[in-house]
């Protein structure tokens, strides 16, 4: 079940004497390959530079050229791969991640068994050497992810899995630092790929109970304390939001709490993730077109789990509590009805106008639970509204919150790590839209502003002076088109990189 990522190492041996399959070089569109290699230092000999000199490609973004190593060159590797990076001025971290994924694609296409990457792309556009290594490695690890758990041997062979050994040519004095960088990136990528595995798992395999089992196994070997509330315990705490959503399913709901305390007396960061293992809509049932994609409705929770695993593996010096409410939203004789009124753990009465607006009901109790840890910041992630897919599509998650400085920080972190976010307002005027005539609030807030009124609903369950950010990942959590090479079809693992970068920057 464990996701095996391919091997990436650094090597400082002279590239000429490297006896592998492919030497990979990236070039901008404004220069010949040998020029960029100057920056590789002693690991690249004059021979390599001479060989590459005439093998000029335009260097356009995504362009690749694979040539057999010319005879008598003195280079022991079998082949040389040149990859175009596009315009020098346009190169950024995201471009480097895509480059890594392009290298993976080349490995698959040409059956490359080992690859020594000469990525001498530092000192440009403010990108540091380590960032080049980190971004390209991330692209390789995230681009080579496959969900093959349920494919029999035959179809796996058909898809010809390649598992190249990857090296980065590195100057000797940089090897220790580079290895450390790779370790950290590996932990983050394992977290992203864990979130993808969970997201891609279908509803018959992953339900609230099996998710709990999985979490216990995953966290057992890590310094993370796991506490699980079952129906009885949920009832005792008055968590009727979670209970109501789960009551239509044969598999009862749960609330998972994970505590990672490795930050001494530093403040606590609380992260909350929606984990509806399947969302049929309940009695307010969804149309059947694309309903199968509602197995992804636990991707917020998956992001929290991937994040917890990553920070624990990195031994990040932070205090984090991860909270994952999980339920299955099904219609049945025991399901909640439209019109039901429930009392949440916080004491707020909610009129359930639409049972398909279930995410906010489980988050209501989970956010209230997060308050009990007195965190400095609460961040929640949820595939909350179809309206967010309409507003922002697949290239940014929606963010809302009660502290504009914090929102700005999250935006900046998102721009850097690739999990981009964009703000929507929580003006008071929108709050009126969720006023109920029979309870305190109702769980839908039409007409208009569906993502915002969902955010307004959640805001009622955090204390007013608590810094809180809500991230709607409905449009970014999965991508059936694989529109980016570092994001294969299916769950994207969105949120893991964002949370890791944020925790590293502001809580470590
Ligand atoms: N999980 C869905 C939101 C969703 C829909 C995410 C499509 C990604 C793609 C959520 O539980 C939901 O059904 N929301 C409703 C809310 C409405 C009833 C107020 C929606 O967005 O239609
Ligand atoms: Mn729903
Ligand atoms: Zn949902």
XYZ file of C-alpha atoms and ligand atoms in Angstrom:
532
model
C 0.000 0.000 0.000
C 2.915 2.349 0.588
C 3.660 4.687 -2.232
C 7.147 3.977 -3.458
C 8.765 7.050 -4.934
C 11.627 6.667 -7.342
C 15.178 7.166 -6.153
C 16.831 10.559 -6.442
C 20.416 11.109 -5.306
C 23.218 13.583 -5.766
C 26.534 12.699 -7.335
C 29.710 14.723 -7.517
C 31.656 12.354 -9.699
C 32.901 13.646 -13.042
C 29.997 13.385 -15.438
C 32.189 11.904 -18.213
C 32.967 8.895 -16.058
C 29.365 8.288 -15.025
C 28.409 4.888 -16.439
C 24.656 5.380 -16.629
C 22.092 5.603 -19.367
C 21.321 9.294 -19.913
C 22.912 12.631 -19.128
C 20.133 15.239 -19.019
C 20.777 18.917 -19.690
C 18.303 21.794 -19.606
C 18.835 24.855 -21.784
C 17.216 28.239 -22.245
C 16.138 29.348 -25.684
C 18.855 32.002 -25.773
C 21.921 29.902 -25.371
C 23.734 26.839 -26.417
C 23.842 23.927 -24.020
C 27.493 24.189 -23.135
C 27.045 27.700 -21.813
C 24.649 26.688 -19.091
C 27.030 23.925 -18.110
C 29.744 26.354 -17.038
C 27.874 26.667 -13.797
C 28.079 22.954 -13.086
C 31.730 23.430 -12.254
C 34.134 20.546 -12.091
C 31.516 17.833 -12.541
C 31.339 18.670 -16.241
C 34.487 18.259 -18.257
C 35.470 20.042 -21.436
C 34.527 16.843 -23.285
C 30.921 17.012 -22.255
C 30.730 20.634 -23.193
C 32.327 19.922 -26.575
C 29.897 17.112 -27.302
C 26.929 19.244 -26.462
C 28.211 22.219 -28.367
C 26.899 21.182 -31.736
C 23.768 19.521 -30.445
C 21.904 22.735 -30.396
C 18.124 22.835 -30.008
C 15.938 25.908 -29.934
C 15.438 25.500 -26.231
C 11.726 26.157 -26.492
C 9.691 25.183 -23.480
C 9.083 21.434 -23.469
C 11.278 20.705 -26.502
C 13.454 17.618 -26.048
C 16.276 16.033 -27.998
C 17.723 12.623 -27.195
C 20.969 11.656 -28.916
C 23.320 8.723 -28.580
C 26.613 9.771 -27.044
C 28.996 10.324 -29.964
C 31.812 7.804 -30.202
C 35.269 8.847 -28.981
C 33.787 11.564 -26.826
C 35.138 9.936 -23.695
C 31.689 10.107 -22.112
C 30.620 6.767 -20.674
C 26.881 7.432 -20.481
C 24.915 5.959 -23.375
C 22.750 8.894 -24.328
C 22.340 12.631 -23.867
C 18.966 14.299 -23.321
C 18.586 18.026 -23.951
C 15.419 19.689 -22.659
C 14.245 23.172 -23.608
C 13.380 25.557 -20.799
C 11.939 28.408 -22.865
C 12.809 32.053 -22.270
C 15.368 32.705 -19.556
C 13.359 35.620 -18.187
C 10.230 33.544 -17.830
C 11.755 30.681 -15.906
C 10.306 30.341 -12.418
C 9.902 27.643 -9.773
C 6.767 26.276 -11.410
C 8.620 25.996 -14.715
C 11.307 23.961 -12.958
C 8.690 21.632 -11.453
C 7.213 21.118 -14.893
C 10.727 20.456 -16.186
C 11.094 17.661 -13.620
C 7.820 16.127 -14.798
C 9.012 16.445 -18.410
C 12.131 14.513 -17.512
C 9.900 11.750 -16.126
C 7.875 11.737 -19.353
C 11.112 11.400 -21.347
C 12.176 8.494 -19.132
C 8.905 6.734 -19.889
C 8.984 7.483 -23.583
C 12.570 6.383 -24.097
C 12.791 3.701 -21.452
C 15.535 5.521 -19.617
C 16.959 3.413 -16.787
C 19.186 6.001 -15.146
C 19.589 9.724 -15.573
C 22.210 12.198 -14.405
C 20.711 15.692 -14.413
C 22.984 18.661 -15.065
C 20.665 21.422 -14.008
C 22.929 24.426 -14.073
C 20.083 26.867 -14.045
C 20.940 28.772 -10.903
C 21.655 32.447 -10.466
C 18.748 33.444 -12.691
C 15.524 35.239 -11.833
C 16.451 35.160 -8.155
C 16.243 31.375 -8.078
C 18.864 29.802 -5.839
C 20.780 26.623 -6.647
C 18.965 24.682 -3.958
C 15.619 25.836 -5.214
C 16.486 24.508 -8.660
C 17.303 21.125 -7.198
C 14.220 21.133 -4.959
C 11.817 22.177 -7.696
C 13.087 19.783 -10.367
C 13.131 16.908 -7.855
C 9.603 17.781 -6.773
C 8.496 17.749 -10.405
C 10.052 14.311 -10.830
C 8.429 12.899 -7.690
C 5.012 14.419 -8.286
C 5.087 13.800 -12.033
C 5.938 10.116 -11.651
C 3.029 9.388 -9.286
C 0.674 6.660 -10.512
C -2.399 5.198 -8.806
C -2.061 1.532 -9.713
C -3.369 -0.189 -6.607
C -6.352 -1.576 -8.417
C -4.772 -2.475 -11.717
C -3.949 -6.100 -12.274
C -0.458 -7.072 -13.379
C -1.295 -7.177 -17.033
C -2.477 -3.620 -17.377
C 0.525 -2.417 -15.404
C 2.845 -4.067 -17.879
C 0.917 -2.452 -20.671
C 1.573 0.956 -19.169
C 5.281 0.010 -19.005
C 6.283 1.439 -15.649
C 9.823 2.787 -15.715
C 11.695 3.363 -12.531
C 14.817 5.269 -13.435
C 17.556 5.974 -10.936
C 17.926 9.736 -10.929
C 21.049 11.718 -9.989
C 21.755 15.400 -9.791
C 25.298 16.406 -10.663
C 26.425 18.535 -7.734
C 29.698 20.172 -6.746
C 31.321 18.344 -3.847
C 31.002 21.249 -1.440
C 27.249 21.344 -2.033
C 26.451 17.674 -1.575
C 25.504 17.750 2.122
C 23.206 20.706 1.694
C 21.693 19.170 -1.439
C 21.027 15.870 0.277
C 19.221 17.683 3.090
C 17.134 19.573 0.546
C 16.213 16.341 -1.199
C 15.154 14.743 2.086
C 12.795 17.591 2.883
C 11.312 17.627 -0.609
C 10.887 13.855 -0.464
C 8.884 14.141 2.774
C 6.619 16.763 1.235
C 6.154 14.743 -1.958
C 5.369 11.605 0.029
C 2.740 13.682 1.819
C 1.290 14.931 -1.482
C 1.265 11.420 -2.895
C -0.350 10.046 0.259
C -3.111 12.642 -0.123
C -3.453 11.575 -3.777
C -3.669 7.884 -2.848
C -6.398 8.594 -0.303
C -8.231 10.898 -2.708
C -8.140 8.390 -5.535
C -9.400 5.544 -3.338
C -13.044 4.772 -4.116
C -15.891 4.964 -1.623
C -16.209 1.202 -1.223
C -12.585 0.965 -0.091
C -12.241 4.199 1.838
C -15.046 4.978 4.273
C -14.932 6.700 7.665
C -13.945 3.471 9.418
C -11.271 2.312 6.988
C -9.915 5.864 6.880
C -9.490 5.733 10.650
C -7.694 2.360 10.359
C -5.417 3.815 7.706
C -4.605 6.885 9.796
C -3.713 4.732 12.792
C -1.302 2.643 10.713
C 0.244 5.698 9.055
C 0.804 7.614 12.276
C 1.893 4.636 14.371
C 5.508 4.948 13.312
C 5.504 8.732 13.664
C 5.436 10.952 16.779
C 1.807 11.847 16.134
C -0.867 11.171 18.742
C -4.134 10.040 17.203
C -7.507 10.320 18.956
C -10.735 9.141 17.331
C -14.268 9.984 18.406
C -16.886 7.368 17.454
C -20.660 7.971 17.263
C -21.072 7.601 20.989
C -18.318 10.065 21.800
C -19.580 12.450 19.116
C -23.053 12.345 20.650
C -21.604 13.014 24.088
C -19.882 16.135 22.759
C -23.042 17.268 20.982
C -21.362 17.062 17.586
C -24.648 16.681 15.773
C -23.349 18.274 12.578
C -21.027 15.344 11.994
C -23.626 12.839 13.229
C -26.443 14.200 11.050
C -24.377 14.005 7.868
C -23.286 10.441 8.647
C -26.622 9.064 9.803
C -27.763 7.896 6.360
C -24.754 5.620 5.867
C -24.146 2.096 7.126
C -20.660 3.258 8.066
C -20.862 5.698 10.962
C -18.974 9.015 11.054
C -15.802 9.756 13.008
C -13.734 12.714 14.172
C -9.987 12.186 13.889
C -7.593 14.385 15.859
C -3.833 14.218 15.375
C -1.394 16.022 17.613
C 2.225 16.665 16.679
C 4.088 18.550 19.370
C 7.699 19.201 18.458
C 7.818 22.935 18.900
C 8.315 23.388 22.641
C 6.303 26.396 23.742
C 5.710 27.749 20.259
C 2.083 28.559 19.354
C -0.203 25.911 17.897
C -1.310 25.728 14.287
C -4.625 23.931 13.767
C -5.531 22.456 10.388
C -8.967 21.052 9.655
C -9.903 19.024 6.568
C -13.296 17.910 5.241
C -13.366 14.162 4.610
C -16.683 13.109 3.102
C -15.586 9.722 1.758
C -18.472 9.821 -0.707
C -20.935 12.632 -1.296
C -24.121 11.510 -3.034
C -25.855 14.649 -1.823
C -28.012 12.608 0.561
C -31.792 13.062 0.232
C -31.040 16.216 -1.822
C -29.413 13.761 -4.181
C -26.956 14.869 -6.871
C -27.466 14.196 -10.586
C -25.654 11.007 -11.627
C -23.367 12.694 -14.167
C -19.896 12.773 -12.609
C -21.263 11.629 -9.271
C -18.398 9.111 -9.180
C -16.054 12.070 -8.734
C -17.576 12.643 -5.312
C -15.164 10.020 -3.945
C -12.788 12.999 -4.003
C -14.896 14.835 -1.430
C -12.407 13.824 1.270
C -9.460 15.649 -0.290
C -9.404 18.340 2.406
C -8.928 15.648 5.025
C -6.406 13.897 2.793
C -4.373 17.117 2.593
C -4.329 17.380 6.379
C -3.138 13.759 6.650
C -0.430 14.242 4.010
C 0.678 17.383 5.814
C 0.855 15.674 9.216
C 2.929 12.849 7.771
C 5.244 15.294 5.997
C 6.000 17.521 8.991
C 6.532 14.483 11.220
C 8.919 12.919 8.696
C 10.776 16.227 8.336
C 10.906 16.522 12.133
C 9.743 20.108 11.725
C 9.935 21.968 15.039
C 6.294 22.963 15.197
C 3.168 22.330 17.231
C 0.347 21.261 14.988
C -3.057 19.756 15.562
C -4.728 18.129 12.566
C -8.487 17.564 12.669
C -10.376 15.437 10.160
C -14.156 15.013 10.464
C -15.207 12.124 8.266
C -18.608 10.828 7.147
C -20.347 9.319 4.162
C -23.269 11.333 2.776
C -25.889 8.832 1.568
C -29.679 8.831 1.247
C -31.539 6.162 3.215
C -34.372 5.672 5.659
C -32.123 6.932 8.407
C -30.689 9.890 6.482
C -31.312 13.466 7.545
C -34.073 15.315 5.705
C -34.203 18.772 4.177
C -35.817 20.944 6.818
C -34.227 19.156 9.767
C -32.889 21.397 12.501
C -29.741 20.317 14.316
C -27.917 21.699 17.310
C -24.156 21.868 16.641
C -21.479 21.370 19.296
C -21.047 25.119 19.583
C -24.758 25.458 20.382
C -25.678 27.114 17.085
C -28.954 25.771 15.648
C -28.761 24.980 11.942
C -31.633 24.463 9.543
C -30.574 21.859 6.981
C -32.212 23.245 3.865
C -30.175 21.069 1.539
C -28.525 17.821 2.631
C -25.961 18.261 -0.154
C -24.475 21.214 1.718
C -23.025 18.686 4.159
C -19.378 19.756 4.256
C -20.087 22.867 6.283
C -22.068 20.804 8.805
C -19.170 18.500 9.646
C -16.712 21.403 9.555
C -18.894 23.363 11.987
C -18.220 20.816 14.721
C -14.602 20.284 13.670
C -13.805 24.009 13.767
C -15.421 24.265 17.186
C -13.272 21.317 18.286
C -10.157 23.079 16.913
C -10.932 26.030 19.193
C -10.310 23.828 22.225
C -6.579 23.714 21.361
C -6.386 27.512 21.569
C -4.423 27.690 18.300
C -2.801 30.848 16.987
C -4.239 30.131 13.557
C -6.892 27.754 12.197
C -6.761 26.754 8.552
C -9.475 24.600 7.050
C -9.456 22.928 3.657
C -12.553 21.583 1.952
C -13.999 20.606 -1.403
C -16.863 22.764 -0.287
C -18.726 24.342 -3.189
C -19.370 23.750 -6.865
C -19.575 27.544 -7.065
C -15.830 27.748 -6.393
C -15.154 25.612 -9.474
C -17.190 28.127 -11.475
C -15.429 31.131 -9.952
C -11.776 30.028 -10.080
C -11.624 26.854 -12.151
C -8.711 24.492 -11.652
C -5.825 26.912 -11.206
C -6.421 28.471 -7.808
C -8.216 27.553 -4.606
C -10.528 30.109 -3.024
C -9.468 31.622 0.298
C -11.570 33.486 2.810
C -10.912 34.532 6.360
C -11.055 37.125 9.082
C -7.510 38.519 8.909
C -6.365 40.175 5.694
C -2.673 40.067 6.674
C -2.885 36.327 7.185
C -4.683 35.905 3.857
C -1.872 37.832 2.161
C 0.716 35.559 3.769
C -1.117 32.457 2.569
C -1.338 33.911 -0.914
C 2.384 34.548 -1.011
C 3.185 31.084 0.300
C 0.862 29.640 -2.350
C 2.574 31.550 -5.158
C 5.910 30.123 -4.069
C 4.987 26.496 -3.562
C 2.617 26.101 -6.510
C -0.646 25.571 -4.597
C -2.039 28.913 -5.634
C -4.942 30.590 -3.847
C -7.104 33.646 -4.516
C -9.204 35.647 -2.046
C -12.975 36.087 -1.940
C -14.670 38.554 0.448
C -16.680 37.699 3.549
C -18.581 40.978 3.722
C -21.291 41.259 6.390
C -23.866 41.656 3.642
C -23.331 38.025 2.661
C -23.911 36.869 6.232
C -27.564 37.921 5.911
C -28.042 35.305 3.202
C -27.679 32.429 5.674
C -30.205 33.753 8.185
C -32.886 31.167 8.953
C -36.488 31.863 9.931
C -36.716 28.751 12.122
C -33.124 28.304 13.410
C -30.051 30.513 13.916
C -28.661 29.897 10.447
C -29.404 27.709 7.429
C -26.898 25.655 5.487
C -27.486 27.279 2.099
C -27.273 30.962 1.291
C -28.535 31.640 -2.182
C -28.980 33.292 -4.457
C -25.460 34.013 -5.588
C -22.087 33.907 -3.890
C -22.244 30.193 -3.037
C -18.583 29.915 -2.079
C -18.755 33.024 0.051
C -21.955 32.088 1.890
C -20.360 28.702 2.683
C -17.395 30.653 4.074
C -19.813 32.842 6.065
C -21.392 29.702 7.521
C -17.994 28.404 8.686
C -17.082 31.792 10.157
C -19.874 31.284 12.701
C -17.961 28.422 14.271
C -14.647 30.153 14.956
C -14.196 32.751 17.685
C -14.181 36.302 16.413
C -10.645 37.018 17.591
C -9.254 33.745 16.273
C -7.191 34.038 13.079
C -8.810 31.711 10.591
C -8.507 30.896 6.920
C -10.902 28.783 4.896
C -9.576 27.248 1.682
C -12.133 25.968 -0.837
C -10.320 23.348 -2.920
C -13.364 22.176 -4.903
C -11.760 23.133 -8.224
C -8.178 22.139 -7.431
C -8.417 18.867 -5.494
C -8.629 16.668 -8.553
C -7.949 17.017 -12.252
C -9.298 14.398 -14.622
C -7.645 16.089 -17.594
C -4.100 16.132 -16.147
C -3.642 19.665 -17.417
C -0.175 19.927 -15.852
C 2.562 17.296 -16.306
C 3.410 17.311 -12.591
C -0.234 16.494 -11.804
C -1.257 13.115 -13.225
C -4.982 12.385 -13.631
C -7.019 12.171 -10.434
C -6.419 13.623 -6.980
C -3.784 16.376 -6.966
C -2.812 16.385 -3.299
C -3.467 20.127 -3.282
C -2.932 21.788 0.074
C -0.086 19.622 1.323
C 2.640 21.791 -0.178
C 0.783 24.933 0.905
C 0.445 23.808 4.517
C 4.050 22.594 4.645
C 5.443 25.864 3.298
C 3.229 27.888 5.597
C 4.139 25.881 8.704
C 7.844 25.997 7.803
C 7.797 29.731 7.261
C 5.576 30.906 10.113
C 5.457 28.237 12.801
C 8.876 26.539 12.789
N -18.741 18.388 -2.301
C -19.677 19.294 -2.821
C -19.038 20.452 -3.579
C -18.443 20.100 -4.919
C -19.235 19.923 -6.011
C -17.082 20.027 -5.053
C -18.677 19.661 -7.241
C -16.515 19.776 -6.280
C -17.306 19.583 -7.380
C -20.511 19.904 -1.696
O -20.783 19.053 -0.653
C -21.806 20.312 -2.286
O -22.509 19.467 -2.734
N -22.084 21.603 -2.297
C -23.270 22.115 -2.866
C -23.802 23.177 -1.949
C -25.177 23.673 -2.318
C -26.200 22.588 -2.093
C -25.493 24.882 -1.473
C -22.932 22.689 -4.231
O -21.886 23.295 -4.383
O -23.724 22.479 -5.158
Mn -22.493 17.865 -1.005
Zn -19.465 17.558 -0.312
